[in-house]
Structures are given as C-alpha cells and as structure tokens.
Tab-separated table of C-alpha atoms in Angstrom:
chain	number	residue	atom	x	y	z
K	18	MET	CA	23.648	-25.911	-31.381
K	19	ALA	CA	20.258	-26.748	-29.670
K	20	THR	CA	19.514	-24.500	-26.653
K	21	ALA	CA	18.663	-26.202	-23.657
K	22	GLU	CA	15.222	-25.539	-22.451
K	23	VAL	CA	14.549	-24.103	-18.836
K	24	SER	CA	11.932	-25.583	-16.681
K	25	TYR	CA	10.241	-23.668	-14.026
K	26	LYS	CA	8.960	-24.692	-10.592
K	27	GLN	CA	5.417	-23.298	-9.432
K	28	GLU	CA	5.284	-21.895	-5.783
K	29	LYS	CA	2.304	-20.605	-4.066
K	30	ILE	CA	3.319	-17.356	-2.281
K	31	PHE	CA	-0.015	-15.225	-2.103
K	32	SER	CA	-3.164	-16.464	-0.487
K	33	ALA	CA	-6.568	-15.374	-2.063
K	34	ALA	CA	-7.168	-13.278	1.039
K	35	ILE	CA	-3.899	-11.188	0.464
K	36	ARG	CA	-4.592	-10.856	-3.273
K	37	ILE	CA	-8.002	-9.640	-2.545
K	38	PHE	CA	-6.951	-7.184	0.091
K	39	HIS	CA	-4.219	-5.862	-2.287
K	40	TRP	CA	-6.611	-5.001	-5.160
K	41	LEU	CA	-9.207	-3.590	-3.171
K	42	ARG	CA	-6.558	-1.119	-1.451
K	43	ALA	CA	-5.310	-0.304	-4.943
K	44	LEU	CA	-8.795	0.632	-5.864
K	45	ALA	CA	-9.476	2.306	-2.261
K	46	ILE	CA	-6.451	4.306	-2.732
K	47	THR	CA	-6.982	5.579	-6.228
K	48	ALA	CA	-10.616	6.452	-5.407
K	49	LEU	CA	-9.334	8.300	-2.284
K	50	VAL	CA	-6.864	10.211	-4.057
K	51	ALA	CA	-9.256	11.322	-6.748
K	52	THR	CA	-11.955	12.295	-4.606
K	53	GLY	CA	-9.588	13.793	-2.072
K	54	PHE	CA	-8.086	16.202	-4.665
K	55	TYR	CA	-11.841	17.034	-5.757
K	56	ILE	CA	-12.720	17.996	-2.347
K	57	SER	CA	-9.605	20.118	-1.789
K	58	TRP	CA	-10.292	21.900	-5.094
K	59	PRO	CA	-13.698	21.049	-7.029
K	60	PHE	CA	-12.326	21.196	-10.453
K	61	VAL	CA	-15.406	19.807	-11.944
K	62	VAL	CA	-17.823	22.608	-10.912
K	63	GLY	CA	-17.176	26.185	-11.779
K	64	ALA	CA	-15.888	28.563	-9.038
K	65	GLU	CA	-19.413	30.307	-9.099
K	66	SER	CA	-21.543	27.284	-9.112
K	67	THR	CA	-23.376	26.265	-6.135
K	68	ASP	CA	-23.953	22.570	-7.271
K	69	ILE	CA	-23.640	21.205	-3.680
K	70	LEU	CA	-25.011	17.774	-4.684
K	71	VAL	CA	-21.645	16.866	-6.733
K	72	GLN	CA	-19.448	17.709	-3.728
K	73	GLY	CA	-21.751	15.876	-1.686
K	74	TRP	CA	-21.601	12.686	-3.667
K	75	ILE	CA	-17.880	12.971	-3.961
K	76	ARG	CA	-17.542	13.412	-0.095
K	77	PHE	CA	-19.702	10.409	0.339
K	78	ALA	CA	-17.533	8.170	-1.826
K	79	HIS	CA	-14.505	9.603	0.044
K	80	LEU	CA	-15.948	8.229	3.224
K	81	ILE	CA	-16.828	4.877	1.726
K	82	PHE	CA	-13.595	4.207	0.391
K	83	GLY	CA	-11.956	5.696	3.356
K	84	PHE	CA	-13.478	3.047	5.538
K	85	ILE	CA	-12.611	0.488	3.259
K	86	LEU	CA	-9.007	1.458	3.455
K	87	CYS	CA	-9.308	1.426	7.531
K	88	ALA	CA	-10.667	-2.189	7.301
K	89	ILE	CA	-7.926	-3.406	4.931
K	90	THR	CA	-5.049	-1.840	6.961
K	91	LEU	CA	-6.308	-3.632	9.923
K	92	ALA	CA	-7.102	-6.893	8.117
K	93	ARG	CA	-3.595	-6.912	6.487
K	94	ALA	CA	-1.786	-6.292	9.687
K	95	TYR	CA	-3.734	-9.410	11.386
K	96	LEU	CA	-2.730	-11.580	8.330
K	97	TYR	CA	0.946	-10.660	8.683
K	98	PHE	CA	1.304	-11.630	12.178
K	99	PHE	CA	-1.383	-14.622	12.316
K	100	SER	CA	-1.425	-16.079	8.666
K	101	LYS	CA	-0.810	-19.727	8.523
K	102	SER	CA	1.821	-18.780	5.653
K	103	ASP	CA	4.873	-17.276	7.184
K	104	ILE	CA	6.452	-16.237	3.740
K	105	GLU	CA	6.010	-12.371	4.515
K	106	ARG	CA	7.185	-12.676	7.899
K	107	ARG	CA	10.340	-14.490	6.811
K	108	SER	CA	11.413	-11.569	4.788
K	109	MET	CA	12.357	-10.063	8.124
K	110	LYS	CA	15.413	-12.410	8.080
K	111	ASP	CA	16.855	-10.464	4.989
K	112	VAL	CA	16.176	-7.089	6.692
K	113	MET	CA	18.827	-8.139	9.443
K	114	SER	CA	21.152	-9.212	6.895
K	115	VAL	CA	23.840	-6.912	5.514
K	116	ASN	CA	24.654	-9.533	2.831
K	117	SER	CA	20.979	-9.695	1.656
K	118	TRP	CA	20.940	-5.868	1.265
K	119	ILE	CA	24.170	-5.896	-0.827
K	120	THR	CA	22.652	-8.934	-2.968
K	121	GLN	CA	19.544	-6.977	-3.619
K	122	LEU	CA	21.196	-3.604	-4.393
K	123	LYS	CA	23.634	-5.416	-6.593
K	124	SER	CA	20.719	-7.181	-8.444
K	125	TYR	CA	19.073	-3.965	-9.388
K	126	LEU	CA	22.544	-2.905	-10.910
K	127	TRP	CA	22.396	-5.898	-12.991
K	128	MET	CA	24.934	-7.909	-11.066
K	129	GLY	CA	23.727	-11.103	-9.803
K	130	LYS	CA	20.309	-12.604	-8.941
K	131	LEU	CA	18.079	-12.141	-6.010
K	132	ASN	CA	18.195	-14.750	-3.025
K	133	LYS	CA	15.375	-14.159	-0.465
K	134	ALA	CA	14.472	-15.837	2.679
K	135	GLY	CA	10.840	-14.750	2.066
K	136	VAL	CA	8.709	-13.065	-0.723
K	137	TYR	CA	10.080	-9.472	-0.185
K	138	GLY	CA	13.807	-8.373	-0.543
K	139	PRO	CA	15.099	-6.187	2.443
K	140	LEU	CA	14.354	-2.765	0.393
K	141	GLN	CA	11.052	-4.171	-0.607
K	142	TYR	CA	10.195	-5.071	2.952
K	143	VAL	CA	11.203	-1.788	4.516
K	144	THR	CA	9.306	0.123	1.710
K	145	TYR	CA	6.117	-1.756	2.210
K	146	LEU	CA	6.500	-1.471	6.007
K	147	MET	CA	6.685	2.396	5.508
K	148	VAL	CA	3.781	2.389	3.273
K	149	SER	CA	1.910	0.247	5.856
K	150	VAL	CA	2.604	2.873	8.527
K	151	MET	CA	1.610	5.592	6.157
K	152	ALA	CA	-1.749	3.852	5.580
K	153	PHE	CA	-2.285	3.637	9.388
K	154	LEU	CA	-1.404	7.393	9.926
K	155	ILE	CA	-3.727	8.577	6.897
K	156	CYS	CA	-6.536	6.277	8.420
K	157	ILE	CA	-6.019	7.982	11.685
K	158	SER	CA	-5.991	11.364	10.427
K	159	GLY	CA	-8.887	10.597	8.039
K	160	LEU	CA	-10.961	9.398	11.177
K	161	ILE	CA	-10.056	12.650	13.160
K	162	LEU	CA	-11.427	14.676	10.244
K	163	TYR	CA	-14.397	12.552	10.303
K	164	ALA	CA	-15.075	13.144	13.876
K	165	ASN	CA	-14.712	16.757	13.371
K	166	VAL	CA	-17.677	16.839	10.909
K	167	TYR	CA	-19.851	14.310	12.136
K	168	HIS	CA	-20.647	14.559	15.803
K	169	GLU	CA	-23.049	11.636	16.135
K	170	ALA	CA	-23.044	7.804	15.961
K	171	PHE	CA	-19.404	6.653	15.049
K	172	GLY	CA	-18.180	10.388	14.821
K	173	GLY	CA	-19.598	10.930	18.400
K	174	ALA	CA	-17.758	7.939	19.620
K	175	LEU	CA	-14.580	9.090	18.297
K	176	TRP	CA	-15.075	12.533	19.317
K	177	SER	CA	-13.092	12.569	22.618
K	178	ILE	CA	-9.915	10.937	21.293
K	179	ALA	CA	-10.215	12.813	18.138
K	180	SER	CA	-10.192	16.307	19.832
K	181	TRP	CA	-7.285	15.275	21.897
K	182	CYS	CA	-5.442	14.267	18.848
K	183	THR	CA	-6.432	17.349	17.014
K	184	ALA	CA	-4.965	19.435	19.998
K	185	GLN	CA	-1.749	17.664	19.889
K	186	LEU	CA	-1.241	18.062	16.289
K	187	GLY	CA	-1.574	21.746	16.541
K	188	GLY	CA	-5.226	22.160	15.300
K	189	LEU	CA	-7.594	20.938	12.720
K	190	ALA	CA	-5.604	22.805	9.881
K	191	TRP	CA	-2.409	20.776	10.650
K	192	VAL	CA	-4.473	17.825	10.581
K	193	ARG	CA	-5.726	18.420	7.079
K	194	ILE	CA	-2.108	19.253	6.162
K	195	TRP	CA	-0.573	16.081	7.316
K	196	HIS	CA	-3.596	14.108	5.555
K	197	HIS	CA	-2.654	15.859	2.248
K	198	TYR	CA	1.075	15.134	2.713
K	199	ILE	CA	0.715	11.507	3.258
K	200	THR	CA	-1.680	11.406	0.259
K	201	TRP	CA	1.428	12.629	-1.893
K	202	VAL	CA	3.295	9.788	-0.194
K	203	PHE	CA	0.900	7.278	-1.823
K	204	VAL	CA	0.934	8.845	-5.192
K	205	ILE	CA	4.844	8.768	-5.594
K	206	PHE	CA	4.665	5.199	-4.095
K	207	VAL	CA	2.289	3.871	-6.553
K	208	VAL	CA	4.172	5.330	-9.496
K	209	ILE	CA	7.498	3.801	-8.317
K	210	HIS	CA	5.717	0.403	-7.175
K	211	VAL	CA	4.029	-0.360	-10.707
K	212	TYR	CA	7.227	0.642	-12.493
K	213	MET	CA	9.243	-1.491	-10.300
K	214	ALA	CA	6.695	-4.552	-10.420
K	215	VAL	CA	7.056	-4.493	-14.214
K	216	TRP	CA	10.787	-3.913	-14.277
K	217	THR	CA	11.235	-6.900	-11.888
K	218	GLY	CA	9.393	-9.243	-14.065
K	219	ILE	CA	11.334	-8.316	-17.079
K	220	ARG	CA	14.779	-8.265	-14.982
K	221	PHE	CA	14.339	-11.705	-13.119
K	222	LYS	CA	11.614	-13.225	-15.212
K	223	HIS	CA	9.467	-13.985	-11.954
K	224	ASN	CA	8.194	-12.351	-8.764
K	225	SER	CA	6.254	-9.793	-10.709
K	226	VAL	CA	2.592	-8.554	-11.348
K	227	ASP	CA	1.336	-11.937	-12.193
K	228	ALA	CA	2.066	-13.218	-8.664
K	229	ILE	CA	-0.245	-10.950	-7.154
K	230	VAL	CA	-3.095	-11.984	-9.710
K	231	SER	CA	-2.509	-15.632	-9.637
K	232	GLY	CA	-0.862	-16.296	-6.224
K	233	TYR	CA	1.715	-18.161	-7.932
K	234	ASP	CA	5.393	-17.444	-8.657
K	235	TYR	CA	7.518	-19.279	-11.121
K	236	HIS	CA	11.450	-20.101	-10.315
K	237	PRO	CA	13.836	-21.826	-12.623
K	238	ASP	CA	14.079	-25.498	-11.708
K	239	LYS	CA	17.602	-26.325	-10.869
K	240	HIS	CA	17.085	-30.107	-10.987
C-alpha cells in the first residue's frame, strides 16, 4: 500500500535582522565566557609569568564583545516592541493561556503536537524573556566594572551612576560575583538551548535550527 506524501507549507518567521543579531549574540556570549574565565583565572600563562600582554589582549577582546552584547541587547529589545512583524509579540497570548501551557508540556512528553499563536511556546517565551533580562543585567554589571577601571571618556561619563550602583550592590566585589553568577546562567542556558533546538527539530520536524539560519519554517500543509 502506497504511503501518502506529506507536503509542507513555507512560512517566513525570522527577519534578516533577528537572524543576524541571534548569531552575533551567540558569538559574543561564547567569546565573553571564554575571555571572562581567562580574566578571572589566566590558565594560559603560568603562575610565575609576567606576560601582561596576553592578559591585555584578552581584556581588550572582552571589552569589544561586551559592547557588542550591549548593542545587540538594546537592538533586540527595540525589534521586539517596534518590528513590523508581530510573530514574537503574539507569543504573549500563549503565556497567558493555561491551555497553551498544558499543550506545550504534553508535547514535550510525546503527547500531541504544538499549537502556538506566535513563534514561541509559553515555556520558550518565558525562558527567552528571562535570558533577555539576564543579558540586560550582565551588561549593566559589566558597564559598572568598566567604569571602575576606565575613568575617562565613556567610563568617566558612566562613573557617577556606576559608583552609585556599586554602593547599592554592596561594593565592587559583589558586582564581580553577580557578573560571574550570571555568566553561569548563560553557560547552562546555551547547553539546554542547543539540545532543545535539535530535539524540537527531531520531535516536530519543524521550528528548529534551520529557521534561525534561513528565516523560514515549514509546517505540514493540511490542504
């Protein structure tokens, strides 16, 4: 008996700007984690070495990618609220729906399929919102640390508010500690995010990694 072929419908879900910012943010986070761990513990240079140049270049790279992450965080916030496409904003409807939560959790247990109003399910939306908040906080803590080291130009302009934030957080040591804690949030998130992106593509045959590469998703055509 011949098996009926399933046709798929193409849908544009991610604009070029969102895709570019996604991969730039991924690059920035990877570079920041690597350089950040090196700054906290210079594992390439021996304990008795005075090779300051290596540390200097690593710190310079950390600053560059830090400012890139700050710019992307602001740009993504702007696109969420003001982009012509409302596919991300529509996902908020699912967050407010108990049935949508049940549907997504059941689908993760291989019980039924996803049915989303936007591009994200409620669990995805809340997770990405939390990560966006963490990105904002790590940018703020990074700028505070920057202003406490570089007292001229942009660092000088930030100094008054940075010194106030430093005092409110209990001192510079606590700013560094929170900066480090949030870094681990990103490390854990990236591992889970990559796993779930691949798993979703296998489980549902769509809404996977290829969507953030090409911008298009493919759904079974019911007609």
